[in-house]
Amino acid sequence: MDEYIMEAFLTALKISVNDKDLPMDSSAFYANHIIPCAPEGINIDFKNSTHKKLGKFFQNMDKLGIIEYKEGKKGGSAQIVRVNRGASQLTEFEPTKKKPTKKEVAPPEETKETFKSKIVIQDLVRPRDNLLPIFPIESRDTFRKAQMTYEAVKHHLDQYLAKKSQKKAVIIDQELINIFPNIVNEEEEEAAPEEEKKEEIEPAAPEEEAPKKKKKGQKKAQEPVPRDFVYRLFDASLEHFHKITDIETGSETVKPGKFKGITMVAEKAHNKNITKITGLEQFGFSLATLSKEFQTRFASSVSTHELPGKSAGKELVVQGNFLQDLLDYFVGECKIEAKYITSQNKLEKKKKGGMRPE
């Protein structure tokens, strides 16, 4: 087994690992590089090697001068910091593989289905009263009560603006001001220049008037504004809803507000890098099954925690920063649209100058 592990390791350094991706968590290095570079038909198992553990193997590679390996302090994540491209073991090695093999996890057929979203989401909007003049008179009551797609509602705005447009700009008139009152003045008042302020304090001649404050950005009727600006005002005047359709039963539920979807946060907890995932239950996922999948896929520990509050649901916590890997997984394999996935990397904010971003 030692020979296979060494071959997979050196192959990974030759054809898979990019120096710009370092430093890298040791568990991510193992899952994303060593396993895909293992010889065909070989299942890497450190328990059956003389190293016994992944960390011990990396320590030995550090002693050989092939890599620089750093143990995490106080239980933090261990990392591969640097690859010594000039090490003789690496320069003399010729990989038999030309490219890494994408590791396929092969659960039973019925389990695979649990990894796909069991719902379909449709975003819907409804115009508020101030927008009704853009719609045909005979159908305004329908548009005010119905929930429609954004594209269907925006189509009527584009038709309405066609007679007021000038290339990429829209000419303001009183009717447009009635629909979007904020279109005429979005800027705060700008104070008069310093020299004018001095004159304001000194007694002025009877015929002279004290300088007035200027208003910056104030628009009047017949002046053009960018079409994108009108679109922003239009978006702010829409009520948002979302329809959830159960793929298995066909049942539909319409709920107010935008669909929140999945939220992923990479941060440090107890001196370890972790990735927290919430919002999974609404897609019909089994968290127990998904935990086992992530343990295998990322070679990392996974835990489940109850969120505070009634009906708040649960969160999965994966040790290590796997934001990009999880995004690829949810979009590519679970068939969830990327717009329903929000990610935040709090680890980047804690990095000091001179360190490479992850």
mmCIF file of C-alpha atoms in Angstrom, residues 191-310:
data_model
loop_
_atom_site.group_PDB
_atom_site.id
_atom_site.type_symbol
_atom_site.label_atom_id
_atom_site.label_comp_id
_atom_site.label_asym_id
_atom_site.label_seq_id
_atom_site.Cartn_x
_atom_site.Cartn_y
_atom_site.Cartn_z
ATOM 1 C CA ALA A 191 -23.549 72.592 1.053
ATOM 2 C CA ALA A 192 -22.450 75.835 -0.591
ATOM 3 C CA PRO A 193 -18.684 76.365 -1.145
ATOM 4 C CA GLU A 194 -16.577 77.667 1.746
ATOM 5 C CA GLU A 195 -16.174 81.175 0.322
ATOM 6 C CA GLU A 196 -19.939 81.487 -0.102
ATOM 7 C CA LYS A 197 -20.450 80.459 3.534
ATOM 8 C CA LYS A 198 -18.299 83.378 4.650
ATOM 9 C CA GLU A 199 -20.386 85.811 2.659
ATOM 10 C CA GLU A 200 -23.469 84.345 4.297
ATOM 11 C CA ILE A 201 -22.213 85.391 7.748
ATOM 12 C CA GLU A 202 -21.186 88.914 6.757
ATOM 13 C CA PRO A 203 -23.876 91.576 6.347
ATOM 14 C CA ALA A 204 -24.982 91.647 2.738
ATOM 15 C CA ALA A 205 -26.010 94.657 0.699
ATOM 16 C CA PRO A 206 -29.805 95.127 0.531
ATOM 17 C CA GLU A 207 -29.956 94.257 -3.131
ATOM 18 C CA GLU A 208 -27.928 91.093 -2.687
ATOM 19 C CA GLU A 209 -29.436 87.784 -1.591
ATOM 20 C CA ALA A 210 -27.654 85.298 0.640
ATOM 21 C CA PRO A 211 -26.397 82.261 -1.347
ATOM 22 C CA LYS A 212 -28.756 79.282 -1.381
ATOM 23 C CA LYS A 213 -27.863 75.666 -0.834
ATOM 24 C CA LYS A 214 -27.577 73.619 -3.972
ATOM 25 C CA LYS A 215 -29.321 70.369 -4.563
ATOM 26 C CA LYS A 216 -27.154 67.817 -6.250
ATOM 27 C CA GLY A 217 -28.665 65.436 -8.767
ATOM 28 C CA GLN A 218 -32.156 66.965 -8.784
ATOM 29 C CA LYS A 219 -33.991 66.176 -12.016
ATOM 30 C CA LYS A 220 -36.869 67.994 -13.664
ATOM 31 C CA ALA A 221 -39.512 66.966 -16.162
ATOM 32 C CA GLN A 222 -38.210 66.506 -19.720
ATOM 33 C CA GLU A 223 -34.719 65.582 -18.452
ATOM 34 C CA PRO A 224 -33.345 62.092 -19.334
ATOM 35 C CA VAL A 225 -32.404 59.444 -16.768
ATOM 36 C CA PRO A 226 -30.679 56.081 -17.442
ATOM 37 C CA ARG A 227 -33.080 53.244 -18.213
ATOM 38 C CA ASP A 228 -31.286 51.039 -15.640
ATOM 39 C CA PHE A 229 -32.170 53.613 -12.972
ATOM 40 C CA VAL A 230 -35.857 53.284 -13.861
ATOM 41 C CA TYR A 231 -35.523 49.488 -13.670
ATOM 42 C CA ARG A 232 -34.158 49.786 -10.110
ATOM 43 C CA LEU A 233 -37.114 51.926 -9.056
ATOM 44 C CA PHE A 234 -39.425 49.438 -10.754
ATOM 45 C CA ASP A 235 -37.865 46.480 -8.904
ATOM 46 C CA ALA A 236 -38.279 48.293 -5.581
ATOM 47 C CA SER A 237 -42.025 48.645 -6.274
ATOM 48 C CA LEU A 238 -42.641 44.905 -6.654
ATOM 49 C CA GLU A 239 -43.909 42.474 -4.035
ATOM 50 C CA HIS A 240 -41.985 39.206 -4.160
ATOM 51 C CA PHE A 241 -43.287 35.650 -3.806
ATOM 52 C CA HIS A 242 -42.026 32.166 -4.623
ATOM 53 C CA LYS A 243 -43.853 28.999 -5.661
ATOM 54 C CA ILE A 244 -42.580 25.615 -4.475
ATOM 55 C CA THR A 245 -43.611 22.558 -6.500
ATOM 56 C CA ASP A 246 -43.054 19.089 -5.030
ATOM 57 C CA ILE A 247 -41.672 16.946 -7.864
ATOM 58 C CA GLU A 248 -43.027 13.686 -6.425
ATOM 59 C CA THR A 249 -46.584 14.769 -5.540
ATOM 60 C CA GLY A 250 -47.044 17.743 -7.871
ATOM 61 C CA SER A 251 -48.415 19.866 -5.014
ATOM 62 C CA GLU A 252 -47.774 23.624 -5.246
ATOM 63 C CA THR A 253 -47.356 26.173 -2.450
ATOM 64 C CA VAL A 254 -46.990 29.936 -2.909
ATOM 65 C CA LYS A 255 -45.203 31.812 -0.104
ATOM 66 C CA PRO A 256 -44.474 35.535 0.357
ATOM 67 C CA GLY A 257 -40.945 36.894 -0.014
ATOM 68 C CA LYS A 258 -37.937 35.705 -1.962
ATOM 69 C CA PHE A 259 -36.797 32.087 -1.677
ATOM 70 C CA LYS A 260 -33.796 31.968 0.687
ATOM 71 C CA GLY A 261 -32.304 28.670 -0.480
ATOM 72 C CA ILE A 262 -29.003 27.308 0.870
ATOM 73 C CA THR A 263 -26.571 29.395 2.896
ATOM 74 C CA MET A 264 -22.922 28.366 3.278
ATOM 75 C CA VAL A 265 -20.416 30.087 5.549
ATOM 76 C CA ALA A 266 -16.711 29.279 5.857
ATOM 77 C CA GLU A 267 -15.275 30.449 9.165
ATOM 78 C CA LYS A 268 -12.973 29.508 12.020
ATOM 79 C CA ALA A 269 -14.343 27.807 15.126
ATOM 80 C CA HIS A 270 -12.233 26.448 17.985
ATOM 81 C CA ASN A 271 -9.156 27.225 15.865
ATOM 82 C CA LYS A 272 -10.378 25.039 12.984
ATOM 83 C CA ASN A 273 -11.647 25.982 9.540
ATOM 84 C CA ILE A 274 -15.225 24.827 9.062
ATOM 85 C CA THR A 275 -18.023 25.213 6.499
ATOM 86 C CA LYS A 276 -21.574 25.601 7.859
ATOM 87 C CA ILE A 277 -24.533 24.758 5.597
ATOM 88 C CA THR A 278 -28.170 25.632 6.292
ATOM 89 C CA GLY A 279 -31.408 25.422 4.293
ATOM 90 C CA LEU A 280 -30.940 21.830 3.119
ATOM 91 C CA GLU A 281 -34.176 20.301 4.462
ATOM 92 C CA GLN A 282 -36.437 22.365 2.201
ATOM 93 C CA PHE A 283 -34.947 20.613 -0.845
ATOM 94 C CA GLY A 284 -35.965 17.224 0.540
ATOM 95 C CA PHE A 285 -32.455 16.091 1.489
ATOM 96 C CA SER A 286 -31.786 13.505 4.188
ATOM 97 C CA LEU A 287 -29.161 15.165 6.376
ATOM 98 C CA ALA A 288 -27.947 11.800 7.664
ATOM 99 C CA THR A 289 -27.352 10.525 4.131
ATOM 100 C CA LEU A 290 -25.799 13.804 3.045
ATOM 101 C CA SER A 291 -23.432 13.734 6.051
ATOM 102 C CA LYS A 292 -22.106 10.324 4.997
ATOM 103 C CA GLU A 293 -21.709 11.572 1.428
ATOM 104 C CA PHE A 294 -19.649 14.578 2.524
ATOM 105 C CA GLN A 295 -17.498 12.479 4.854
ATOM 106 C CA THR A 296 -16.533 10.248 1.922
ATOM 107 C CA ARG A 297 -16.294 13.009 -0.675
ATOM 108 C CA PHE A 298 -14.177 15.432 1.373
ATOM 109 C CA ALA A 299 -12.423 12.943 3.702
ATOM 110 C CA SER A 300 -13.478 15.187 6.553
ATOM 111 C CA SER A 301 -15.594 15.027 9.686
ATOM 112 C CA VAL A 302 -19.222 16.188 9.391
ATOM 113 C CA SER A 303 -21.629 17.002 12.212
ATOM 114 C CA THR A 304 -25.284 18.070 12.447
ATOM 115 C CA HIS A 305 -26.584 20.752 14.830
ATOM 116 C CA GLU A 306 -30.010 22.094 15.742
ATOM 117 C CA LEU A 307 -30.401 25.807 14.963
ATOM 118 C CA PRO A 308 -31.818 28.076 17.685
ATOM 119 C CA GLY A 309 -35.488 29.017 17.424
ATOM 120 C CA LYS A 310 -38.696 27.162 16.573
#
